[in-house]
Amino acid sequence: MNSIRHVSLLFGLFSFAFLCANLEGVETSLLYTKDITGISNLRQNSANTDLSSGIIIARFPYEEFPYSQFLKEAVTELGWFKSPGVKNWYLQTIPPESDSDFTVSGNVTMVGDASSLPVSGVMVTLNQDGSDNDTLTDVSGDYSFTLTSGSGIKLSANLAHGEGKASRGVDVADIVEMRKHILARVRFENARKMMAADTNRDASVDVADIVAMRKVILARTDYFSEDGDGNKEAFWRFVDVDFVGLSADAAFDQVESFEKIAIVNLSSDSSELDFAAIKLGDVNGDWTDPSATTLSGRNAMESAGLMRLSAPQATSDGSVSMDLHADGMQGLLGMQFGLNWDGQVLRLEGIETFQLPGFSQQAHSHLQEGNAQVAWDNAMLNDLNLVASEPVMTLHFTLQPGANRGTSIELTQLVLVGSNGSERAALGVASYYHPEGGTMLSSQGLIRSMHRSEGNLSLEFATQEGTSYVVESTEDLATGQWKAITTVEGSGRHEVIEMPTTEQAQSYLRVREISGIVK
């Protein structure tokens, strides 16, 4: 039987000898593969031959020569040859000449639970014949390449660490959903959620991922994990869009095979080569593009009345306390908010709570000069019904030495997670403190407060660093005639000007930027 096979192969060799005149000795100048699955990845390895880099070479012992695969892999021309002293057959396939360019295109999309959003600025890499070409997705998440060769391609996508913020789209609502999965209350229903929850990239979802997420939420770190060399790892992963529909149980076994999109040979334009973007930590898929105008998650209810701050209570020793209430929240599973104030007026010494089980100031908050982050979740997922008449927590401040102006205390990024879902506040909530008292006029405009002291009227207003402001007065609004009192250079903090009350008793005051925009 072997003799008959060898005769047939030699007959085929001589029948196609005219196709192989330029291939003598070529086996010494090419890289070969051991198996049929890798043939599309081979490259020419010699400058001593004029063979195209699109040629595919496969190496097999001729006793096991795969005839059907041999013919299947041929494209337009076949070359057979047998080198003296080498007991191997070689297969060469030459891609057809292209009369026109090929276009390869697709999209990169953040796939959420309810809707999808394009992701711009993603680096998409196309590998062909061992060379890489890169392009960035546009504002619609689209990308495209124009190619002159029909050789096989591989596509991958990447966003390096530092592109965007690790905390965007990540909050206590995601942590609560992860705890439900870990405790087998509500398991993840798809592979996307599983990959998003694996923030430290160790192919498992556990408390270590929650710890990494809380550090990012509290602004203790700006990354979830590091590689073996101590470099911060990217907080995005990109996969073939078909991956998101897989079951959660298949996620870690299948993800590697979905991180590239491959085409063996191009015979025409290829479109819809789409990637799904997975933002690590964003389990519920509510990430929004930083350039978007929305202020909260796509599925979240917006309410400015989720929490409220009491008026500050000052004591003779210089300490100031303020209560935080969350009205009407039943089945509380998580709470998150930011806190901003003027660090040159007040210093936050600590947070006290009697209603949040397991709350630890060290683990669930990050206090800095002028700002703080708080993120707490109910680790056992027990429904917590808050006592409406009692504060959720009390904030304890001390007055900074020499402070002679006031400050607003603002709550931002409010998130409450309950048994029926999560709620977010689109606008912050503010209170106001001044060492000598005063009335808060607004938390939104430039002028924040005014108060009388020792025959003077103190006007306090917010500023931005690098911006100039003018304070003006008028005795009659109908005239539209305003007189400049003083100009102030913005410092990024509240500025205070003082005027004798007798002089300004019948006047209207305003503050505006020098640009002319009335605030």
mmCIF file of N, CA, C and O in Angstrom, residues 104-105 124-127 143 145 153-157 259-263 273 275:
data_model
loop_
_atom_site.group_PDB
_atom_site.id
_atom_site.type_symbol
_atom_site.label_atom_id
_atom_site.label_comp_id
_atom_site.label_asym_id
_atom_site.label_seq_id
_atom_site.Cartn_x
_atom_site.Cartn_y
_atom_site.Cartn_z
ATOM 1 N N VAL A 104 -11.744 46.106 6.131
ATOM 2 C CA VAL A 104 -12.096 45.357 7.336
ATOM 3 C C VAL A 104 -12.616 46.364 8.353
ATOM 4 O O VAL A 104 -11.950 47.361 8.645
ATOM 5 N N SER A 105 -13.814 46.134 8.901
ATOM 6 C CA SER A 105 -14.410 47.131 9.779
ATOM 7 C C SER A 105 -15.252 46.477 10.863
ATOM 8 O O SER A 105 -15.629 45.304 10.766
ATOM 9 N N VAL A 124 -7.533 49.448 18.274
ATOM 10 C CA VAL A 124 -7.788 48.176 17.603
ATOM 11 C C VAL A 124 -6.558 47.832 16.781
ATOM 12 O O VAL A 124 -6.080 48.646 15.989
ATOM 13 N N THR A 125 -6.031 46.639 16.979
ATOM 14 C CA THR A 125 -4.809 46.192 16.300
ATOM 15 C C THR A 125 -5.129 45.076 15.321
ATOM 16 O O THR A 125 -5.804 44.102 15.676
ATOM 17 N N LEU A 126 -4.666 45.219 14.085
ATOM 18 C CA LEU A 126 -4.813 44.190 13.056
ATOM 19 C C LEU A 126 -3.450 43.606 12.758
ATOM 20 O O LEU A 126 -2.521 44.341 12.410
ATOM 21 N N ASN A 127 -3.321 42.298 12.909
ATOM 22 C CA ASN A 127 -2.077 41.594 12.591
ATOM 23 C C ASN A 127 -2.264 40.824 11.299
ATOM 24 O O ASN A 127 -3.195 40.027 11.164
ATOM 25 N N TYR A 143 -14.446 51.379 13.707
ATOM 26 C CA TYR A 143 -13.065 51.341 13.227
ATOM 27 C C TYR A 143 -13.051 50.688 11.853
ATOM 28 O O TYR A 143 -14.003 49.984 11.465
ATOM 29 N N PHE A 145 -10.040 49.242 8.557
ATOM 30 C CA PHE A 145 -8.717 49.118 7.955
ATOM 31 C C PHE A 145 -8.901 48.893 6.452
ATOM 32 O O PHE A 145 -9.872 48.259 6.027
ATOM 33 N N ILE A 153 -5.970 37.436 8.869
ATOM 34 C CA ILE A 153 -5.792 38.528 9.826
ATOM 35 C C ILE A 153 -6.243 38.092 11.211
ATOM 36 O O ILE A 153 -7.026 37.152 11.363
ATOM 37 N N LYS A 154 -5.729 38.792 12.210
ATOM 38 C CA LYS A 154 -6.202 38.667 13.584
ATOM 39 C C LYS A 154 -6.400 40.059 14.155
ATOM 40 O O LYS A 154 -5.538 40.926 14.007
ATOM 41 N N LEU A 155 -7.553 40.275 14.797
ATOM 42 C CA LEU A 155 -7.887 41.566 15.376
ATOM 43 C C LEU A 155 -7.936 41.471 16.890
ATOM 44 O O LEU A 155 -8.401 40.469 17.439
ATOM 45 N N SER A 156 -7.475 42.504 17.564
ATOM 46 C CA SER A 156 -7.585 42.598 19.024
ATOM 47 C C SER A 156 -7.826 44.057 19.384
ATOM 48 O O SER A 156 -7.599 44.955 18.576
ATOM 49 N N ALA A 157 -8.315 44.306 20.596
ATOM 50 C CA ALA A 157 -8.620 45.674 21.037
ATOM 51 C C ALA A 157 -8.053 45.895 22.436
ATOM 52 O O ALA A 157 -7.923 44.952 23.224
ATOM 53 N N GLU A 259 -10.844 36.741 22.766
ATOM 54 C CA GLU A 259 -10.169 38.028 22.850
ATOM 55 C C GLU A 259 -9.574 38.466 21.517
ATOM 56 O O GLU A 259 -9.111 39.600 21.389
ATOM 57 N N LYS A 260 -9.575 37.580 20.525
ATOM 58 C CA LYS A 260 -9.144 37.922 19.172
ATOM 59 C C LYS A 260 -10.214 37.474 18.180
ATOM 60 O O LYS A 260 -10.917 36.488 18.399
ATOM 61 N N ILE A 261 -10.327 38.226 17.093
ATOM 62 C CA ILE A 261 -11.200 37.870 15.978
ATOM 63 C C ILE A 261 -10.305 37.538 14.801
ATOM 64 O O ILE A 261 -9.479 38.369 14.394
ATOM 65 N N ALA A 262 -10.417 36.309 14.258
ATOM 66 C CA ALA A 262 -9.508 35.844 13.205
ATOM 67 C C ALA A 262 -10.271 35.496 11.933
ATOM 68 O O ALA A 262 -11.395 34.978 11.981
ATOM 69 N N ILE A 263 -9.653 35.814 10.781
ATOM 70 C CA ILE A 263 -10.142 35.401 9.470
ATOM 71 C C ILE A 263 -8.970 34.747 8.753
ATOM 72 O O ILE A 263 -7.904 35.347 8.617
ATOM 73 N N LEU A 273 -17.134 43.052 12.368
ATOM 74 C CA LEU A 273 -16.159 42.372 13.218
ATOM 75 C C LEU A 273 -16.126 43.150 14.538
ATOM 76 O O LEU A 273 -15.248 43.961 14.801
ATOM 77 N N PHE A 275 -16.408 44.121 18.655
ATOM 78 C CA PHE A 275 -15.920 43.791 19.997
ATOM 79 C C PHE A 275 -16.896 44.306 21.043
ATOM 80 O O PHE A 275 -17.497 45.373 20.888
#
